[in-house]
PDB file of C-alpha atoms in Angstrom:
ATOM      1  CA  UNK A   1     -10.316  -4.194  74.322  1.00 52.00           C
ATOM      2  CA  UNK A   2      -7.919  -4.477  76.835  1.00 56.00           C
ATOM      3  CA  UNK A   3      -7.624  -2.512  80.495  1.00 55.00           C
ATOM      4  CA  UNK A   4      -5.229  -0.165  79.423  1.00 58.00           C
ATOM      5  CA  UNK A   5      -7.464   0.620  76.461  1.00 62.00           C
ATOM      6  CA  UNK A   6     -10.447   0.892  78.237  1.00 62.00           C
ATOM      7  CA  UNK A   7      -8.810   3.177  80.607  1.00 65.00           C
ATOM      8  CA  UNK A   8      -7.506   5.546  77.892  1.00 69.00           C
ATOM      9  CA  UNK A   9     -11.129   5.483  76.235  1.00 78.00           C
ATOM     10  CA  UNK A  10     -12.215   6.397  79.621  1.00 78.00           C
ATOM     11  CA  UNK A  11      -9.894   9.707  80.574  1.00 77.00           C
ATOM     12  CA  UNK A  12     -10.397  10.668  76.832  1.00 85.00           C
ATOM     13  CA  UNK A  13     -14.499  10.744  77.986  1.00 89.00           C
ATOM     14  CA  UNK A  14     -13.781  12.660  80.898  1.00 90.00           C
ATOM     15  CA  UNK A  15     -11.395  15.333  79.444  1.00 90.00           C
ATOM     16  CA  UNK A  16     -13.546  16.050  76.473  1.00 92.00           C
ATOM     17  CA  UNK A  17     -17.182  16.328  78.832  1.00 94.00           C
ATOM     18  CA  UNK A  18     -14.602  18.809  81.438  1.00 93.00           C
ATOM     19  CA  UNK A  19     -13.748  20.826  78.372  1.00 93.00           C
ATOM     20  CA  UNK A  20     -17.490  21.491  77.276  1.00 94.00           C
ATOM     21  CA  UNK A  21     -17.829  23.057  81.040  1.00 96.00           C
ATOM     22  CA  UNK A  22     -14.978  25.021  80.749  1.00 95.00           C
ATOM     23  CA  UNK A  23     -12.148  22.698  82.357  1.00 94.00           C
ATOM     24  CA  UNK A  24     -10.273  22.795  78.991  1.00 95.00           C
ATOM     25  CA  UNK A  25      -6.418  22.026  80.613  1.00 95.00           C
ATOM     26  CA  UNK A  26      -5.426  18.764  82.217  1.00 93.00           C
ATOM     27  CA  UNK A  27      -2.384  16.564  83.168  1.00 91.00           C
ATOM     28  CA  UNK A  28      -3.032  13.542  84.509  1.00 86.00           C
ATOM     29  CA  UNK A  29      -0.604  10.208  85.991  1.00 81.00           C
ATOM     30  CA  UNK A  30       0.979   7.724  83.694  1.00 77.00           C
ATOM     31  CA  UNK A  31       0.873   4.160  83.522  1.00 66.00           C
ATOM     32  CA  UNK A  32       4.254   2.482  84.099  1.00 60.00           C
ATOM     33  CA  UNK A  33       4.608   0.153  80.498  1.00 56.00           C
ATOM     34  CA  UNK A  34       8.087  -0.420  81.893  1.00 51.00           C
ATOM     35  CA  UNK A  35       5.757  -2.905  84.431  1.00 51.00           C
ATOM     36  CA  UNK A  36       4.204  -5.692  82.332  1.00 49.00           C
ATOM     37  CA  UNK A  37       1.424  -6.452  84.539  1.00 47.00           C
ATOM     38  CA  UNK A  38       0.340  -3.195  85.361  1.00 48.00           C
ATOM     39  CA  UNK A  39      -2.664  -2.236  83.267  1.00 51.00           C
ATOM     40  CA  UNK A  40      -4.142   1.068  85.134  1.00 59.00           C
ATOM     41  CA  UNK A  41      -2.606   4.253  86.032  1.00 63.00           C
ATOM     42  CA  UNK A  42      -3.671   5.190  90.006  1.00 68.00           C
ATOM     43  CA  UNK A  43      -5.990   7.106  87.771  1.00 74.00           C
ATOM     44  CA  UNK A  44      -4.782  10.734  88.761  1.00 83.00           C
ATOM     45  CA  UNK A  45      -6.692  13.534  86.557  1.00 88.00           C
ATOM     46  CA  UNK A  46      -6.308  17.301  87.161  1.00 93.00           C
ATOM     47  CA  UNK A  47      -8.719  19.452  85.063  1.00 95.00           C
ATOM     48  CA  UNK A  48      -8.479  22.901  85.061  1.00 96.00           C
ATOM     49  CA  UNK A  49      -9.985  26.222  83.690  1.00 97.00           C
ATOM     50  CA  UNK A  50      -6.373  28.246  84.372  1.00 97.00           C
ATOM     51  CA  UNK A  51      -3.798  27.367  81.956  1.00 97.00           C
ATOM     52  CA  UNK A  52      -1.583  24.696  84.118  1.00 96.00           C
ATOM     53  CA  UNK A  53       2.398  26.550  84.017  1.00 95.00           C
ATOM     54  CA  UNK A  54       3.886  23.072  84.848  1.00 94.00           C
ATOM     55  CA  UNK A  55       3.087  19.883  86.215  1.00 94.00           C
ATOM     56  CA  UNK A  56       4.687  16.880  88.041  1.00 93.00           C
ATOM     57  CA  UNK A  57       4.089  13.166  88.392  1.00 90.00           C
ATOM     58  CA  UNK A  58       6.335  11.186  91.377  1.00 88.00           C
ATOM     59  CA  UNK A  59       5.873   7.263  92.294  1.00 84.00           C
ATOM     60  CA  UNK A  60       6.166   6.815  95.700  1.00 86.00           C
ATOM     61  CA  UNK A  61       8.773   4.712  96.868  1.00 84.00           C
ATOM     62  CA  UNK A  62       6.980   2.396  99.352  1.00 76.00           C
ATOM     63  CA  UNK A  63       4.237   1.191  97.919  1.00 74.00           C
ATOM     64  CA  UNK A  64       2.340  -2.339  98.445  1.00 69.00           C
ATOM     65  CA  UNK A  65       4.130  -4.805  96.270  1.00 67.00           C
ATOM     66  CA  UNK A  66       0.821  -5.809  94.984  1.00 67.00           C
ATOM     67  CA  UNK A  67      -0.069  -2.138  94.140  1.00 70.00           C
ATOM     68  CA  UNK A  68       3.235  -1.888  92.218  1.00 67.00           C
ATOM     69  CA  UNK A  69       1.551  -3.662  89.307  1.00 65.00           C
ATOM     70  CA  UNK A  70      -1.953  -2.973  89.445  1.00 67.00           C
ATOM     71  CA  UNK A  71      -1.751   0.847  89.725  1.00 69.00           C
ATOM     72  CA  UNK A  72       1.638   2.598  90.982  1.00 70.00           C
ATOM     73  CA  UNK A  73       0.438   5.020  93.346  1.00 81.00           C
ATOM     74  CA  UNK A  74       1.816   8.297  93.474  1.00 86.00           C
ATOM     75  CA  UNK A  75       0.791  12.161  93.834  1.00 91.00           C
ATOM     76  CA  UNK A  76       0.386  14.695  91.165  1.00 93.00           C
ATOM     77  CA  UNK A  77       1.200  18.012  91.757  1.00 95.00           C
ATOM     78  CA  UNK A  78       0.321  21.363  88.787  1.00 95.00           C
ATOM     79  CA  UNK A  79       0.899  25.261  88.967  1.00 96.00           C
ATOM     80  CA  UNK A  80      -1.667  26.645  87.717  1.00 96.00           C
ATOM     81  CA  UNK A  81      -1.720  30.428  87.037  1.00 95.00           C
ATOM     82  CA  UNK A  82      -4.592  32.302  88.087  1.00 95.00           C
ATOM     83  CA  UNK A  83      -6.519  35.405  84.894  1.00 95.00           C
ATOM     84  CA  UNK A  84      -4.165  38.000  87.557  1.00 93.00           C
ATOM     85  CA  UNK A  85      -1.287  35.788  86.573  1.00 91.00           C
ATOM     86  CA  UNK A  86      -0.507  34.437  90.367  1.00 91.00           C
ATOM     87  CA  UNK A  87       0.395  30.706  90.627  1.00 93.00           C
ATOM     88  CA  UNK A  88      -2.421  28.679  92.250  1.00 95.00           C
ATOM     89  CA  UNK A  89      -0.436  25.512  93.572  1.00 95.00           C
ATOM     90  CA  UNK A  90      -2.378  22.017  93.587  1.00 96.00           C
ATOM     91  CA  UNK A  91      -1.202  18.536  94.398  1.00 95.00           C
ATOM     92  CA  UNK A  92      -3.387  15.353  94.769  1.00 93.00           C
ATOM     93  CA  UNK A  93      -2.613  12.097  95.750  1.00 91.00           C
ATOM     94  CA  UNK A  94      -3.884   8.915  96.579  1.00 87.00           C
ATOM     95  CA  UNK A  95      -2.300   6.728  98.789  1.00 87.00           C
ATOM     96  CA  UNK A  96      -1.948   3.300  99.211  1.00 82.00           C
ATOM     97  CA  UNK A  97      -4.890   1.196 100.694  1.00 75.00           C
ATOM     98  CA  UNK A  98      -2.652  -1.171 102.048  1.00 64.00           C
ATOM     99  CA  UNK A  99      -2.972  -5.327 102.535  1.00 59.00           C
ATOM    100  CA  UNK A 100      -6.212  -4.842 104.613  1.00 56.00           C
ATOM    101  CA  UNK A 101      -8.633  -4.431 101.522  1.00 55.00           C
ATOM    102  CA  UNK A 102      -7.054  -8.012  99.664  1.00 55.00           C
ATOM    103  CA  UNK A 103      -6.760  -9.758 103.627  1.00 58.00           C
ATOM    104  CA  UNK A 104     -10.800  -8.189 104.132  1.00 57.00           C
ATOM    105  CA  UNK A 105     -11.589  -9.178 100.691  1.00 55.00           C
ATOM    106  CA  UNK A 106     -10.815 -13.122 101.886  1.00 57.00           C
ATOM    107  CA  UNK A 107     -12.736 -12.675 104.948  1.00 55.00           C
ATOM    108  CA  UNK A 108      -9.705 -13.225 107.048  1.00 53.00           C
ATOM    109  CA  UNK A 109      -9.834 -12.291 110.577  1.00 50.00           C
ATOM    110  CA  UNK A 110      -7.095  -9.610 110.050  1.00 49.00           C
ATOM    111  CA  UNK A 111      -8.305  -5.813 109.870  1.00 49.00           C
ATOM    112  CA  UNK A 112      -6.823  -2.393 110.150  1.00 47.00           C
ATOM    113  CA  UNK A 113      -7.937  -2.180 113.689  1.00 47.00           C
ATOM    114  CA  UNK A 114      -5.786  -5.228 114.757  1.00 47.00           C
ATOM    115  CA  UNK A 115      -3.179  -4.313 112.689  1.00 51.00           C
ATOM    116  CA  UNK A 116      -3.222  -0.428 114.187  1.00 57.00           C
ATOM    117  CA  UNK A 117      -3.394   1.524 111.008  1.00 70.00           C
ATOM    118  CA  UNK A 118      -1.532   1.932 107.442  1.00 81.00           C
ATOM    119  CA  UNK A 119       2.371   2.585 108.223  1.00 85.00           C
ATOM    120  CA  UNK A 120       2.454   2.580 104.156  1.00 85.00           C
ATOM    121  CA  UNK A 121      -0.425   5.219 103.506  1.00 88.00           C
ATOM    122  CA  UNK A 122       1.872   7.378 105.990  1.00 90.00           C
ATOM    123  CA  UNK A 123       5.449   7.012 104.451  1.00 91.00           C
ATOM    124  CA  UNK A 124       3.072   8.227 101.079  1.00 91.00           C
ATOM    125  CA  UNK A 125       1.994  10.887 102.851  1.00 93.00           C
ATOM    126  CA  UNK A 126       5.686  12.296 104.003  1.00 94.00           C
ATOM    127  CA  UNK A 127       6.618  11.508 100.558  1.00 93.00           C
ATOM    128  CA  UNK A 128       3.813  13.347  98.957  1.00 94.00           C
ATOM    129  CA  UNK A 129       4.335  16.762 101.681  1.00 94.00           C
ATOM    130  CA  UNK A 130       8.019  16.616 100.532  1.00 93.00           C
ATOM    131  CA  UNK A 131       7.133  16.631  96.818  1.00 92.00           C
ATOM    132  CA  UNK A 132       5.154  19.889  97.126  1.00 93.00           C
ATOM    133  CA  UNK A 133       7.739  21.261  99.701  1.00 92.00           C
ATOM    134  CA  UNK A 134       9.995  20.686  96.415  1.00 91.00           C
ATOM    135  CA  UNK A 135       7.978  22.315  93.844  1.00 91.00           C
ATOM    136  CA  UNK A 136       6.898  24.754  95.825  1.00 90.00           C
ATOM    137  CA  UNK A 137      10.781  25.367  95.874  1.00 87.00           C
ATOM    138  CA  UNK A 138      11.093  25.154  92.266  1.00 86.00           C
ATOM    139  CA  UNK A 139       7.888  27.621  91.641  1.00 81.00           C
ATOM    140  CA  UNK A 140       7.966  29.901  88.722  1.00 55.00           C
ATOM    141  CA  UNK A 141      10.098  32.792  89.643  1.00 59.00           C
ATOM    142  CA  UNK A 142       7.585  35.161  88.193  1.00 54.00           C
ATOM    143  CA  UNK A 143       5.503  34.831  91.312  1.00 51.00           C
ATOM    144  CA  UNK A 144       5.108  37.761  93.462  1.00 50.00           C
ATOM    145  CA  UNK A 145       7.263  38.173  96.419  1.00 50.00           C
ATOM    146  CA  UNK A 146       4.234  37.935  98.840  1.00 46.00           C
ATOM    147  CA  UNK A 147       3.176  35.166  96.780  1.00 48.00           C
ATOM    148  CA  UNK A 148       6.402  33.530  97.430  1.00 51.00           C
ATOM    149  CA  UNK A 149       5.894  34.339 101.153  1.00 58.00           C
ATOM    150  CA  UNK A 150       2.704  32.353 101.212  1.00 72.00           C
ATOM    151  CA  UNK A 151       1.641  30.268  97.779  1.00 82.00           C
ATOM    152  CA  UNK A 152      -1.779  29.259  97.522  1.00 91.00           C
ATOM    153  CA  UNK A 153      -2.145  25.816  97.746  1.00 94.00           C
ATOM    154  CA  UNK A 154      -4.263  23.442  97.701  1.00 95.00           C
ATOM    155  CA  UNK A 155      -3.520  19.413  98.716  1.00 94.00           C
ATOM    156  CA  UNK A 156      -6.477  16.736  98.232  1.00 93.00           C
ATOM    157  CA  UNK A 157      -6.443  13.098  97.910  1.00 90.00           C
ATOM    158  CA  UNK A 158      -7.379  10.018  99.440  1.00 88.00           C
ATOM    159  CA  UNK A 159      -5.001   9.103 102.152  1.00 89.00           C
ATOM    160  CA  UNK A 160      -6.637   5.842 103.401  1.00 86.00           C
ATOM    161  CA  UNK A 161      -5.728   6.892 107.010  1.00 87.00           C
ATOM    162  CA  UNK A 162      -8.652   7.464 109.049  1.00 84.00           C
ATOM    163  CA  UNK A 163      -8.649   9.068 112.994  1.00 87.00           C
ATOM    164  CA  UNK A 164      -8.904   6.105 114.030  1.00 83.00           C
ATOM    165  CA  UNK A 165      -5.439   4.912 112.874  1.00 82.00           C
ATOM    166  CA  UNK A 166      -2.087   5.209 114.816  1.00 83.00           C
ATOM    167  CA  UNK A 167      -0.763   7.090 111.576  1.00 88.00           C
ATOM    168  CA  UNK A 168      -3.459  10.025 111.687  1.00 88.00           C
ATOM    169  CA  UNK A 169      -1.203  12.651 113.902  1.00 91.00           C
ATOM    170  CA  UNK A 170       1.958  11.699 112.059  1.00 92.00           C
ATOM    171  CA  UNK A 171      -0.268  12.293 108.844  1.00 92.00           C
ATOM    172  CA  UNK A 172      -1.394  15.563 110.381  1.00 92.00           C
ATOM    173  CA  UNK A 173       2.160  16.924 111.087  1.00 93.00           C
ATOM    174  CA  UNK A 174       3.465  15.610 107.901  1.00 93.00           C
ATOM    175  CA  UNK A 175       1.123  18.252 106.090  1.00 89.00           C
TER     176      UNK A 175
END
C-alpha cells in the first residue's frame, strides 16, 4: 500500500491500543491532499482520557520548502475539560528541522553550528505561542473566572532548537 495508507493503518493502531488504556478521545493533524507529493501528515496525535471540548490544527507559514511536501509542519492545539468540568489547555507542535538534516545527510561540510542555529524552527515557534495566545482567547466561556485568570496549560513538542543555537532565548521569550 501506499504512504498515506500505511500511515492511516498506523494512527488507526495507535488510537485503538490508547483506547484499551483508557485514552479513548483523540484529534490528530491532517495531511494536505491539496499537495500532491505530500504523503505524511507531521504526524501530530493527541490522545486523551477527558472528553476534548474543541480542537485546532494551523500550518505554519514558514516552513522548509522541502518540508512543505513531505509533512507540513504545524502545531495542534485541544481543550480538554477536566471530570470538575475546568478546561485543561494543550498544544503540541513540532517544528521544522530545517536544511541541516538533508545538507548532514550528504555529508556536506555545512552544520547547524556554522550556520548558527534554525531561524525557521523559531518563526514556528512565535507562530505556534501566538496560536495558543489565540485560543486561549477563544476558550470556552464556561470556564471559571479564575480559570480565565490563569488556564492550565500545557505546551510540548519538538522544537529542533537546542541551547546551543542563536534562536534558544528568542524561543524562550516567545513562550
Amino acid at each position: 500500500p501506499c504512504a498515506r495508507v500505511r500511515c492511516h493503518r498506523l494512527h488507526c493502531s495507535i488510537v485503538a491500543k490508547a483506547a484499551a488504556l483508557g485514552l479513548v478521545h483523540s484529534c490528530a493533524s491532517p495531511s494536505r491532499p491539496q499537495l500532491g507529493m505530500q504523503f505524511i501528515t507531521s504526524g501530530h496525535l493527541l490522545l486523551s482520557r477527558y472528553p476534548i471540548r474543541r480542537h485546532h490544527w494551523q500550518y505554519f507559514k514558514h516552513q522548509a520548502t522541502i518540508e512543505q511536501f513531505l509533512c507540513s509542519r504545524g502545531s495542534i492545539y485541544a481543550e480538554l475539560t477536566l471530570p470538575d468540568g475546568s478546561p485543561l489547555h494543550v498544544s503540541s507542535c513540532h517544528t521544522t528541522s530545517g536544511t541541516d538534516v538533508l545538507v548532514e545527510a550528504m555529508h556536506l561540510q555545512h552544520t547547524r553550528l556554522h550556520r548558527g542555529g534554525n531561524p525557521t524552527a523559531l518563526q514556528e515557534v512565535r507562530e505556534w505561542a501566538e496560536q495558543v495566545k489565540c485560543q486561549l482567547a477563544a476558550s470556552s466561556p464556561h470556564a471559571s473566572t479564575l480559570t480565565k485568570a490563569r488556564p492550565a496549560v500545557i505546551m510540548c513538542g519538538d522544537l529542533n532548537i537546542t541551547p546551543h543555537d542563536h534562536e534558544y532565548k528568542g524561543a524562550c521569550a516567545a513562550l
